[in-house]
Coordinates of C-alpha atoms in Angstrom, one line a residue:
Chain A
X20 CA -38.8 -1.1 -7.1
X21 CA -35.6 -2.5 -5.2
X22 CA -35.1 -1.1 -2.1
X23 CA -31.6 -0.2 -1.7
X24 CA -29.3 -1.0 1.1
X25 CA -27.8 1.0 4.1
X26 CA -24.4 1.6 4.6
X27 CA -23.1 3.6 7.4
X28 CA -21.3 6.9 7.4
X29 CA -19.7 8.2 10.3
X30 CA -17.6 12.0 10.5
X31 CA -15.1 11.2 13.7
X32 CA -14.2 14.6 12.9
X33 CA -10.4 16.2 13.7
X34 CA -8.3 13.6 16.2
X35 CA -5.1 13.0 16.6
X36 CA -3.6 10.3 14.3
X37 CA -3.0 7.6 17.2
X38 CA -6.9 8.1 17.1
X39 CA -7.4 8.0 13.8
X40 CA -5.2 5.1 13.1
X41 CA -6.8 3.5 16.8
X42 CA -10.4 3.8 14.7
X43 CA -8.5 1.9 11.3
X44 CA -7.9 -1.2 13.6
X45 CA -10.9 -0.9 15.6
X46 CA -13.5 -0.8 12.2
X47 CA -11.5 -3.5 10.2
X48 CA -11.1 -5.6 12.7
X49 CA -14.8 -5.3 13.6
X50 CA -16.0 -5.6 9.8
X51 CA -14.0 -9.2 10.2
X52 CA -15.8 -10.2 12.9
X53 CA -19.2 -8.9 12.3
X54 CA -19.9 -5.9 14.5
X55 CA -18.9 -3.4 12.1
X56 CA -21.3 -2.8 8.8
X57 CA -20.1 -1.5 5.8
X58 CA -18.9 2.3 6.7
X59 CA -17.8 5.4 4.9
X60 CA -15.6 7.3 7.4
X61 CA -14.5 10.9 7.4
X62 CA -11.7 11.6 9.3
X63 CA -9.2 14.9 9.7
X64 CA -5.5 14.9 11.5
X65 CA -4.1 17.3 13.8
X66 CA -0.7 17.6 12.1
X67 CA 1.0 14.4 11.4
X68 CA 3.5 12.3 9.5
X69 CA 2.2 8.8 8.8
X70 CA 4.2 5.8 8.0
X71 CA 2.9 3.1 5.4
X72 CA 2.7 0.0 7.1
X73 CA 5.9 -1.3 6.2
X74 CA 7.9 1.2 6.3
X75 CA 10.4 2.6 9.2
X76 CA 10.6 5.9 10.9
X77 CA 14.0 6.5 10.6
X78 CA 14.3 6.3 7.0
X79 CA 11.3 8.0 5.7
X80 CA 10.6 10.8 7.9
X81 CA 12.8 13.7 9.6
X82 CA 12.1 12.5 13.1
X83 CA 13.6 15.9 14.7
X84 CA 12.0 17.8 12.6
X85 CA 8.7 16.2 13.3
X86 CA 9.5 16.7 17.6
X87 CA 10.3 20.5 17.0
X88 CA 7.0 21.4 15.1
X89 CA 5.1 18.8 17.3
X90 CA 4.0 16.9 14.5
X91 CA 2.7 13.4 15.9
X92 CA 4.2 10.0 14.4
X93 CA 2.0 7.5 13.7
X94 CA 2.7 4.0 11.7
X95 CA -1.2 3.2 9.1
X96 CA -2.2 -0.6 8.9
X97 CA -2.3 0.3 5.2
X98 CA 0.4 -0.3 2.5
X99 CA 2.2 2.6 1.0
X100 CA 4.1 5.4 1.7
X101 CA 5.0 8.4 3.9
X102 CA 2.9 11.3 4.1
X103 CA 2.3 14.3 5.7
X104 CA -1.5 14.8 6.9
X105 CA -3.4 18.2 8.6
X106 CA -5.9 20.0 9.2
X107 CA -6.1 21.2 5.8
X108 CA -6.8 18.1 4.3
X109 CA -9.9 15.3 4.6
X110 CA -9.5 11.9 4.7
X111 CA -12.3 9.1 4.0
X112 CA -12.2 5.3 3.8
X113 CA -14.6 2.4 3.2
X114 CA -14.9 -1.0 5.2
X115 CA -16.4 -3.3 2.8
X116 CA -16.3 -6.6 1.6
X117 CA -14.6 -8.9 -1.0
X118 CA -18.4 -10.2 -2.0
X119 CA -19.9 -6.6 -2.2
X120 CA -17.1 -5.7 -4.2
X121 CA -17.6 -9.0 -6.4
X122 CA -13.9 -9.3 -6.6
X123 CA -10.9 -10.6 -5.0
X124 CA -8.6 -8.6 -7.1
X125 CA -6.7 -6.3 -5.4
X126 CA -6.3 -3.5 -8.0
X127 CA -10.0 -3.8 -9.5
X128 CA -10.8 -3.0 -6.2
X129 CA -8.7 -0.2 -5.7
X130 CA -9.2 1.4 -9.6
X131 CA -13.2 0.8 -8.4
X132 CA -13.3 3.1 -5.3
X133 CA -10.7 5.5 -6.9
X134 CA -12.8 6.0 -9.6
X135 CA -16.0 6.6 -7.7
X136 CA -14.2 8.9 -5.6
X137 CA -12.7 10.8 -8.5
X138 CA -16.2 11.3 -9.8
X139 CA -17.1 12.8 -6.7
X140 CA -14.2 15.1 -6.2
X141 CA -14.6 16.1 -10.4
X142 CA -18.8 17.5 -8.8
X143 CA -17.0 20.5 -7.1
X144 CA -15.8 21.3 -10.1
X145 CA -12.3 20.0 -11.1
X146 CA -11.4 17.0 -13.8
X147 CA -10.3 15.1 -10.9
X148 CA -9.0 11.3 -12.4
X149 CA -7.5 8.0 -11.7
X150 CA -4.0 7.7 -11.6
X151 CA -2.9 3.4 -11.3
X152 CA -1.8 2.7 -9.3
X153 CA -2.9 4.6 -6.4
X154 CA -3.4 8.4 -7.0
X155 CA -5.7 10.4 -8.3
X156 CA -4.9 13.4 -10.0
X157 CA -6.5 17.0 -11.6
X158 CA -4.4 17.9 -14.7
X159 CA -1.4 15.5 -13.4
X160 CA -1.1 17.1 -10.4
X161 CA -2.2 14.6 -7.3
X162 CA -4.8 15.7 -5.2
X163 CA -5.8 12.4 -3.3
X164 CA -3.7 9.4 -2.5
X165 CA -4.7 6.5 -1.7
X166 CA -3.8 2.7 0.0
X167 CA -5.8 -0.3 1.5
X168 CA -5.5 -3.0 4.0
X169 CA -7.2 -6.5 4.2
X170 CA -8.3 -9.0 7.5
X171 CA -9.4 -12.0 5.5
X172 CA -12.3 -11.3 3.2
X173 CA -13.0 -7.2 5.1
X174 CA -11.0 -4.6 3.4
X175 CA -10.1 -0.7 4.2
X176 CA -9.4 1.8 1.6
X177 CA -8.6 5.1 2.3
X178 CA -7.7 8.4 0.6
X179 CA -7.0 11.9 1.4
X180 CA -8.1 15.2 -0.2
X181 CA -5.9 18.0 -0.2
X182 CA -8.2 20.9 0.3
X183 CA -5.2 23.5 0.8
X184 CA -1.8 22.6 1.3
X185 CA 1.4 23.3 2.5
X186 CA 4.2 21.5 0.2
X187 CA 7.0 23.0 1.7
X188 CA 6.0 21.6 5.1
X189 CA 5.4 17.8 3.6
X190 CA 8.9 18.6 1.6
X191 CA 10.6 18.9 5.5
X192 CA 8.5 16.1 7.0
X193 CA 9.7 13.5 4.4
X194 CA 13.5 12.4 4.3
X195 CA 13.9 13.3 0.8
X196 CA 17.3 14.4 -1.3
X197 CA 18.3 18.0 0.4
X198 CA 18.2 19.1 -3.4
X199 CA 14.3 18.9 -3.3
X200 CA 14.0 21.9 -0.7
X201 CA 15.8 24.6 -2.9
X202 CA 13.4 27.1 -3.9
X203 CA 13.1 25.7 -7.3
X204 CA 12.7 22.2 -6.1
X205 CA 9.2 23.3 -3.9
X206 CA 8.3 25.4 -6.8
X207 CA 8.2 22.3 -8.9
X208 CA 6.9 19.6 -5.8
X209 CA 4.3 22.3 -5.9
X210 CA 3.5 22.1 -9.6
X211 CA 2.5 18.5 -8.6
X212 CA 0.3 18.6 -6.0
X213 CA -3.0 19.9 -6.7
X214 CA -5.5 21.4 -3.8
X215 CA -9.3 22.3 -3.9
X216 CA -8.7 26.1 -2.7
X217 CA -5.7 26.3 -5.4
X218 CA -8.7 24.8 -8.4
X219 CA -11.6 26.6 -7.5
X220 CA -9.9 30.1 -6.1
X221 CA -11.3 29.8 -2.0
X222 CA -11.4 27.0 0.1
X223 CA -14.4 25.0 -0.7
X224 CA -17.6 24.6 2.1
X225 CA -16.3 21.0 3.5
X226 CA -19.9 19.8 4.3
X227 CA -20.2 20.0 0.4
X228 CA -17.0 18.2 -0.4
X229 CA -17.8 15.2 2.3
X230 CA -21.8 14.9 0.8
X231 CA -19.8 15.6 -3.2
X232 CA -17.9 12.4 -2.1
X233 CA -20.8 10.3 -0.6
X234 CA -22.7 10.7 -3.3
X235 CA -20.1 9.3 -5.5
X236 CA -19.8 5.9 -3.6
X237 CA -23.3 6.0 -3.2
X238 CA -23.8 6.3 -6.5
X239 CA -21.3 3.4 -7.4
X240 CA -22.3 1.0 -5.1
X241 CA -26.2 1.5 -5.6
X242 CA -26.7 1.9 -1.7
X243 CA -27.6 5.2 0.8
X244 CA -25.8 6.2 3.6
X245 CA -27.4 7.0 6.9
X246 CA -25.6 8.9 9.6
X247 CA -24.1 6.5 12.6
X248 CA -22.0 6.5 15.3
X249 CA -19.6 3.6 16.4
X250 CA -21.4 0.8 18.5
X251 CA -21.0 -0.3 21.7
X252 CA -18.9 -3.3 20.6
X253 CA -16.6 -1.4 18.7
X254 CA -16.3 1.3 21.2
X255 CA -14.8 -1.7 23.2
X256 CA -12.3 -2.6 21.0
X257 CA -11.3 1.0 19.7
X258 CA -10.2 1.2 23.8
X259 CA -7.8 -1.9 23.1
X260 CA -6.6 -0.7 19.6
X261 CA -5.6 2.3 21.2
X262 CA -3.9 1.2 24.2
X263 CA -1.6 -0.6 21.2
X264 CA -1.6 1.8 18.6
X265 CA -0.2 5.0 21.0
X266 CA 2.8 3.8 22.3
X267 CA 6.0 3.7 20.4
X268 CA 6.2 0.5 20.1
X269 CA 4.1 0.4 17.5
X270 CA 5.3 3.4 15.9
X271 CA 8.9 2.3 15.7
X272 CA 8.5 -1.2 15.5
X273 CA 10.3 -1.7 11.7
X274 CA 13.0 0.7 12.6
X275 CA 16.0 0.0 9.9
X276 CA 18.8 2.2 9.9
X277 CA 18.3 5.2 7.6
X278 CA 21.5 4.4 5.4
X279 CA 19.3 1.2 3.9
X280 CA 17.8 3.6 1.6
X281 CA 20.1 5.3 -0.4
X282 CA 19.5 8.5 -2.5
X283 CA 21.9 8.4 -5.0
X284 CA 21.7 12.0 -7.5
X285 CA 23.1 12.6 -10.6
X286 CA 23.1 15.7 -13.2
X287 CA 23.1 15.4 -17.3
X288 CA 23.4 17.4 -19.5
X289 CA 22.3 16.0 -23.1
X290 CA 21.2 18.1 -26.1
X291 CA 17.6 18.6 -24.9
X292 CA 18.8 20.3 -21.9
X293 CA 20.2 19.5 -18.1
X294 CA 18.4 16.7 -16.4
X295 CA 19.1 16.2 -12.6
X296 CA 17.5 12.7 -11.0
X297 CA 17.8 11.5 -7.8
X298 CA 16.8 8.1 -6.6
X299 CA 16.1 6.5 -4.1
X300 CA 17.3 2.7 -4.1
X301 CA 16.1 -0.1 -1.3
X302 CA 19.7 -1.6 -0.6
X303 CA 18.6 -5.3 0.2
X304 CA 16.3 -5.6 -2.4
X305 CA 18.0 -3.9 -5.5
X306 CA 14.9 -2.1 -6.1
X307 CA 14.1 1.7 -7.2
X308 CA 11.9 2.8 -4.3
X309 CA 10.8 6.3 -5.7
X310 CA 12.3 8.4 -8.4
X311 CA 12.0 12.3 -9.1
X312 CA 13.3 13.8 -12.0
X313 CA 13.8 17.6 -12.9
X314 CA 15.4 19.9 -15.5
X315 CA 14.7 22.4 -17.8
X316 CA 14.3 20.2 -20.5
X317 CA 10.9 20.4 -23.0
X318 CA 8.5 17.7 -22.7
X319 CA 4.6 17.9 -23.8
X320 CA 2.4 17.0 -21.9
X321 CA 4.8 18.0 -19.2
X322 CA 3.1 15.1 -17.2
X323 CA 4.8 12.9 -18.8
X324 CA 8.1 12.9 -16.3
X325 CA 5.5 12.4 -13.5
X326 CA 3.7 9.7 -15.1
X327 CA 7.4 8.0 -15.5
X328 CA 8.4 8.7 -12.0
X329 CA 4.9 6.9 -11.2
X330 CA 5.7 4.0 -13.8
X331 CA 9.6 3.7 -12.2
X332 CA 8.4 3.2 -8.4
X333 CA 9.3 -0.2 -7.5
X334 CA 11.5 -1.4 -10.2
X335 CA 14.2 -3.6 -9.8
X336 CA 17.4 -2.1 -10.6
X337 CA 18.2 -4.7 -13.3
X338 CA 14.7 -3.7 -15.2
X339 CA 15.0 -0.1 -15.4
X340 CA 15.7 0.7 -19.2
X341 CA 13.8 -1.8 -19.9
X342 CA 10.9 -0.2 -17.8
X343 CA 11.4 3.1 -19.3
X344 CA 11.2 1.9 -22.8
X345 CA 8.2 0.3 -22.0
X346 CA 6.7 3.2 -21.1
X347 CA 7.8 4.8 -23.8
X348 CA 6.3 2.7 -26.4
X349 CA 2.7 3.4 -24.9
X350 CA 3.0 7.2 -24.0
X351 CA 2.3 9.7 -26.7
X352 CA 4.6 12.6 -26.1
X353 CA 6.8 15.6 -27.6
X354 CA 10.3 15.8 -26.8
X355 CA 12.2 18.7 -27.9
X356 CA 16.1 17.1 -28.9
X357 CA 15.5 14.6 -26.0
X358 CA 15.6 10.8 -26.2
X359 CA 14.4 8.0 -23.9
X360 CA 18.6 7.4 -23.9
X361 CA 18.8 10.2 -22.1
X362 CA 16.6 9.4 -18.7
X363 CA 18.2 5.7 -19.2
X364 CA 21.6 7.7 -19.1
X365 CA 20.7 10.0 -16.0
X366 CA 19.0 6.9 -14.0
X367 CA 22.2 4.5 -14.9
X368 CA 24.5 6.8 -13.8
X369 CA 22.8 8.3 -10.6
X370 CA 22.7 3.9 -9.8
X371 CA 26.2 3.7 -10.5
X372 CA 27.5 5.9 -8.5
X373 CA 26.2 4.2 -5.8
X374 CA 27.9 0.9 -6.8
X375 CA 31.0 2.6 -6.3
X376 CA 30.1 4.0 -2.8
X377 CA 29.1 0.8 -1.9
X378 CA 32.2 -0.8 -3.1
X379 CA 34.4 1.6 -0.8
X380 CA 31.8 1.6 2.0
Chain B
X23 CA -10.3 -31.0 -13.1
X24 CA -9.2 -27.0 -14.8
X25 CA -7.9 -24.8 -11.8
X26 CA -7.8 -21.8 -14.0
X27 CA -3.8 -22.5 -14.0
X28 CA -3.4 -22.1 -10.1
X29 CA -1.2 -25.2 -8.8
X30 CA -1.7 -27.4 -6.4
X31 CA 0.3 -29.4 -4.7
X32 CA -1.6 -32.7 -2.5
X33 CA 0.8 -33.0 -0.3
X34 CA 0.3 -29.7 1.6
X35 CA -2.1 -28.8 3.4
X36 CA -4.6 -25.8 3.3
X37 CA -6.9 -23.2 5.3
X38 CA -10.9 -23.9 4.3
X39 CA -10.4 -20.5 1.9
X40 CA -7.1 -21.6 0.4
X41 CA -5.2 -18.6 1.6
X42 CA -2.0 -20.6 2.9
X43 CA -0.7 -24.0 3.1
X44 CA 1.6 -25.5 5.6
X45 CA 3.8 -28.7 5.7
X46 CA 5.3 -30.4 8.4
X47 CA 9.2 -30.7 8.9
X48 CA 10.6 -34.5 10.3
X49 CA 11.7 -32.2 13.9
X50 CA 7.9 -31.2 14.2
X51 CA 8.2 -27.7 13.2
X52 CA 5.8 -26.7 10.3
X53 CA 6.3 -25.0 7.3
X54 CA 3.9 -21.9 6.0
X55 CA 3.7 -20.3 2.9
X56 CA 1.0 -18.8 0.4
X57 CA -1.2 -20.3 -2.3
X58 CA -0.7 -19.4 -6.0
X59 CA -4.4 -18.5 -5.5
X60 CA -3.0 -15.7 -3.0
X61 CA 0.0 -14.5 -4.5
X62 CA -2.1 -13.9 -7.5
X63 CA -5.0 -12.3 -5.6
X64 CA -2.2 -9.7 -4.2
X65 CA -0.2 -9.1 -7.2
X66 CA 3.7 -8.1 -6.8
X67 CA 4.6 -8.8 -3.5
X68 CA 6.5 -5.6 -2.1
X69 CA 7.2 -6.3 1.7
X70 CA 7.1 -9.0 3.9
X71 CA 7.5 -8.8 7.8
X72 CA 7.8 -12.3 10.1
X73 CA 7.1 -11.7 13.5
X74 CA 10.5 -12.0 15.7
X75 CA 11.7 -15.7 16.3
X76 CA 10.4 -16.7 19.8
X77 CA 7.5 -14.6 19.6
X78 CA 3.9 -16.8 20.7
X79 CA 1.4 -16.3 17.7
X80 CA -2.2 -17.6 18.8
X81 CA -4.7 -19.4 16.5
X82 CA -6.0 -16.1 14.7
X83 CA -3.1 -13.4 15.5
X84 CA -0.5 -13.6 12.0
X85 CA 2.7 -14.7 11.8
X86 CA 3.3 -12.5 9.3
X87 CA 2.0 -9.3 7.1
X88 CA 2.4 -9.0 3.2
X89 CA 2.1 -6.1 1.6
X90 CA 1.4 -5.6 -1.8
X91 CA 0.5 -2.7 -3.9
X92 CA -0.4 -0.4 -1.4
X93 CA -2.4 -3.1 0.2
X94 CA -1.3 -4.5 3.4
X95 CA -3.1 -7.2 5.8
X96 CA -2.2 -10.3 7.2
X97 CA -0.9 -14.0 6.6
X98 CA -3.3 -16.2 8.4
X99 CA -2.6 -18.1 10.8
X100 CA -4.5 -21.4 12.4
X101 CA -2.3 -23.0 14.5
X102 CA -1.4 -21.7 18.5
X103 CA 2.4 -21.5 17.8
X104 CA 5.9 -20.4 18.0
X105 CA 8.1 -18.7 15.1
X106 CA 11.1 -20.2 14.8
X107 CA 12.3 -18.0 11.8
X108 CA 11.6 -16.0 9.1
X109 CA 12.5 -17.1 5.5
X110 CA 15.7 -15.0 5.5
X111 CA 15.0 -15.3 1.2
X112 CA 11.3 -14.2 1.4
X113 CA 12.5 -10.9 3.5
X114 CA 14.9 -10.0 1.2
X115 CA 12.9 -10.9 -1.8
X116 CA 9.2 -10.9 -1.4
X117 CA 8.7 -11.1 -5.1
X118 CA 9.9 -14.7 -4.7
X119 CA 6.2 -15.6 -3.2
X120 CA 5.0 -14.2 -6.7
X121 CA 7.6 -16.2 -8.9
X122 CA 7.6 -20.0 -6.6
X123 CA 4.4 -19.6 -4.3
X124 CA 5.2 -23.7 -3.1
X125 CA 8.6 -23.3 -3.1
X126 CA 8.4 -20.1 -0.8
X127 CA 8.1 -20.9 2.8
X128 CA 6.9 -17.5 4.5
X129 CA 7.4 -18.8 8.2
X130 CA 9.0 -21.8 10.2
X131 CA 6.7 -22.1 12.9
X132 CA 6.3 -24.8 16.3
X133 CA 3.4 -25.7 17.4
X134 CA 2.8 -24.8 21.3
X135 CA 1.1 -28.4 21.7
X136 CA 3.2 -31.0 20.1
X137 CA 0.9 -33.6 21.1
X138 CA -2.4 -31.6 19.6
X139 CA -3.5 -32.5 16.2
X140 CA -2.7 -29.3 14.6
X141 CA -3.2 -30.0 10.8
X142 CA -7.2 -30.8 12.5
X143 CA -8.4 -27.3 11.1
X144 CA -6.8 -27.9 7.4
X145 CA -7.8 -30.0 4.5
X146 CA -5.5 -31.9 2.5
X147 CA -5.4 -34.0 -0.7
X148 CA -7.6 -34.8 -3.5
X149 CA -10.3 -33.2 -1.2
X150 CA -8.6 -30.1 -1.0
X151 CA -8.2 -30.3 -4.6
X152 CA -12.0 -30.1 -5.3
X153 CA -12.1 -27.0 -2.8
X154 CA -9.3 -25.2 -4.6
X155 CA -10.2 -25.2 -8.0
X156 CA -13.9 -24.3 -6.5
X157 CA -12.6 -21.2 -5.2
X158 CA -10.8 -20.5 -8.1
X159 CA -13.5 -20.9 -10.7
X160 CA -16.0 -19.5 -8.2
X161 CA -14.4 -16.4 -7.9
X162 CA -12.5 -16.1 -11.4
X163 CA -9.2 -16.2 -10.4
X164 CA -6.9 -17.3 -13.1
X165 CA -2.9 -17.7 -11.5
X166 CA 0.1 -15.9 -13.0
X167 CA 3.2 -16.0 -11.8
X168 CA 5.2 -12.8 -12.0
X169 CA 8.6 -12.7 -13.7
X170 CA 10.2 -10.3 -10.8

């Protein structure tokens, strides 16, 4: 019988996201030089709003907010975007390899450890799936997102679990349209988020969810995890990571202007009912950063509008229709005296209207 | 020799992994940019940061961090240098390191020791041929280059 392998698993428990984000340097950075072995972490914030890598302060996150309700800022070394992240919620990530993983690929390896992961979160008793490119969903509704980062052939890739949640909290963290925090608009935000205590009716035991979770990767990777702490070598360098990472230089260190990103809004009102979109366009690159559409329109499955804001993120302004046809012609779905026309319509006009602002700007 | 339709181009030169390449400039500045073996190992390219002009980057510490996906990491870097400038284009449009990888240039970068043999750590040429189609086949990567 093949004995298996060892991999690490360490619970650093509820920090405070300099910390947390301190321990992200410290273990990837290790795992590139050697000092680190392959590790599941577990991690929990004490509230925070966390920047993707990329992105800047001042245009993703409410920043007064933030100071009033003393919710730290903190900038991730992985991609992606803006979140809110507390107590209610667990985090885990693997350091690991490009020749464990047998891949290079960037999105094998990601739909790999979502997978395993959703398998995991499915054993506490929810159809928890994979969502491409980086969520993973029960019923639609997101419960875990996800993001990596690489240091030559090491990689991190981390998720959260929403085990309760506050939307309407996220909803004031986040910069987004003004519209989105009517009543209504956190009604529907909260029809797609999904949390543990919401699914299973009481706040599940979290020992159970962590081990639910191990398993899973455990499982996938044919290996066993053994309980560790951080060696002495990296509780060297998780001193100097910190000493950069919690200071704002770091934290505001891609600070654009917040009028880079527009959010452009439009309303429509076809024969299959009143659609309202708002987007959110990256000025110098001409690209749709996000997308949320509402309306009392009929679609089934009524997925379907957040599986197009999902297939939308990203898209360069001159590929939209095309990019919702395309979705289109592979998504199976009922629409009650609604075309594809008519999102083109809403999107297209919501865009145009910023041309003209622009123009008199 | 069949690359699994990643280009090459001899003339540059290239990390032992194939991860970047990087030309000299007549004034003694270099060039650095990607590999079609990279910007198909990251997919759409979705951000691209260059250290500040000015700013010392050591052999090791990036001159630059891609991100891609949701995956974010470095451009390595193997020369003890100075960045002149980022590639105003790239910054604006990363997804031109997906559509003209050689074309491209990331960084414009001086090395700190003009008198050093800098390109000493790369391999070039029909040699660096061999390596890159090796890595290629070894770890079945076959190049595409994304429309934008």
């Amino acid at each position: 019988m093949q004995t298996k392998q060892t991999w690490r698993v360490i619970d650093t428990g509820l920090r405070r996201a300099a910390e947390n984000m301190a321990l992200n340097k410290t273990l990837l950075e290790g795992h590139q030089q050697g000092i680190t072995p392959h590790t599941l972490r577990f991690l929990q914030f004490k509230p925070s709003a966390l920047l993707g890598f990329h992105q800047s302060a001042e245009q993703e996150l409410r920043i007064d907010y933030c100071a009033e309700q003393g919710i730290d800022i903190q900038r991730r070394i992985t991609g992606g975007g803006a979140i809110y992240f507390d107590e209610t919620q667990i985090g885990w990530e693997l350091y690991l390899d490009k020749q464990t993983l047998g891949t290079a690929d960037m999105s094998k390896i990601a739909r790999r450890i979502c997978e395993a992961a959703a398998r995991g979160i499915s054993t506490l008793g929810v159809d928890a799936r994979y969502r491409p490119r980086n969520d993973i969903e029960v019923d639609g509704r997101k419960i875990s997102g996800t993001g990596g980062a690489f240091d030559g052939d090491s990689i991190l890739y981390q998720g959260t679990l929403l085990v309760d949640f506050d939307v309407e909290r996220m909803l004031r963290v986040l910069r987004i349209p003004a519209e989105k925090l009517s009543d209504k608009a956190i009604a529907s935000a909260r029809e797609r988020v999904a949390n543990l205590k919401d699914l299973l009716g009481a706040v599940p035991d979290m020992v159970r969810v962590k081990q639910s979770i191990s398993q899973a990767f455990a499982e996938e990777f044919g290996v066993v995890f053994e309980a560790g702490e951080l060696n002495e070598q990296e509780q060297a360098l998780y001193g100097e990571s910190l000493a950069e990472i919690d200071t704002p230089e770091w934290v505001y260190q891609h600070n654009r202007p917040a009028n880079e990103t527009a959010v452009l809004e439009n309303i429509v009102k076809s024969e299959g009912g009143l659609m309202r979109v708002a987007v959110s366009v990256d000025q110098a690159r001409q690209r749709i950063k996000q997308i949320w559409i509402t309306g009392d329109f009929f679609v089934n499955p009524r997925r379907m509008v957040a599986d197009l804001e999902a297939a939308l993120k990203d898209t360069p302004i001159a590929e939209m229709a095309e990019n919702v046809h395309r979705f289109f012609d592979h998504y199976p779905v009922e629409m009650l005296l609604l075309r594809r026309e008519d999102f083109i319509t809403a999107i297209t006009g919501a865009l145009d209207g910023e041309r003209e602002a622009a123009g008199t700007a | 020799m069949d690359c699994n339709q990643c280009e090459f181009r001899p003339e540059l030169y290239y990390d032992d992994e194939f991860q970047i390449w990087v030309s000299r400039e007549d004034n003694g500045d270099y060039l650095v940019g990607m590999t079609d073996i990279s910007q198909t190992i990251a997919g759409r390219i979705l951000h691209v940061r260059v250290r500040r002009p000015g700013t010392r980057r050591p052999m090791g510490k990036p001159v630059a961090t891609l991100e891609s996906g949701k995956w974010a990491g470095p451009v390595p870097n193997l020369m003890d240098c100075i960045i002149v400038e980022g590639n105003q284009a790239v910054l604006e449009q990363p997804g031109l390191l997906n559509r003209d990888p050689y074309g491209a240039w990331i960084a414009r970068v001086r090395p700190m020791d003009a008198n050093q043999d800098v390109l000493a750590p790369f391999v070039t040429g029909e040699q660096a041929r061999k390596g890159y189609c090796a890595r290629a086949q070894a770890e079945d990567i076959h190049c595409k280059r994304l429309k934008d």
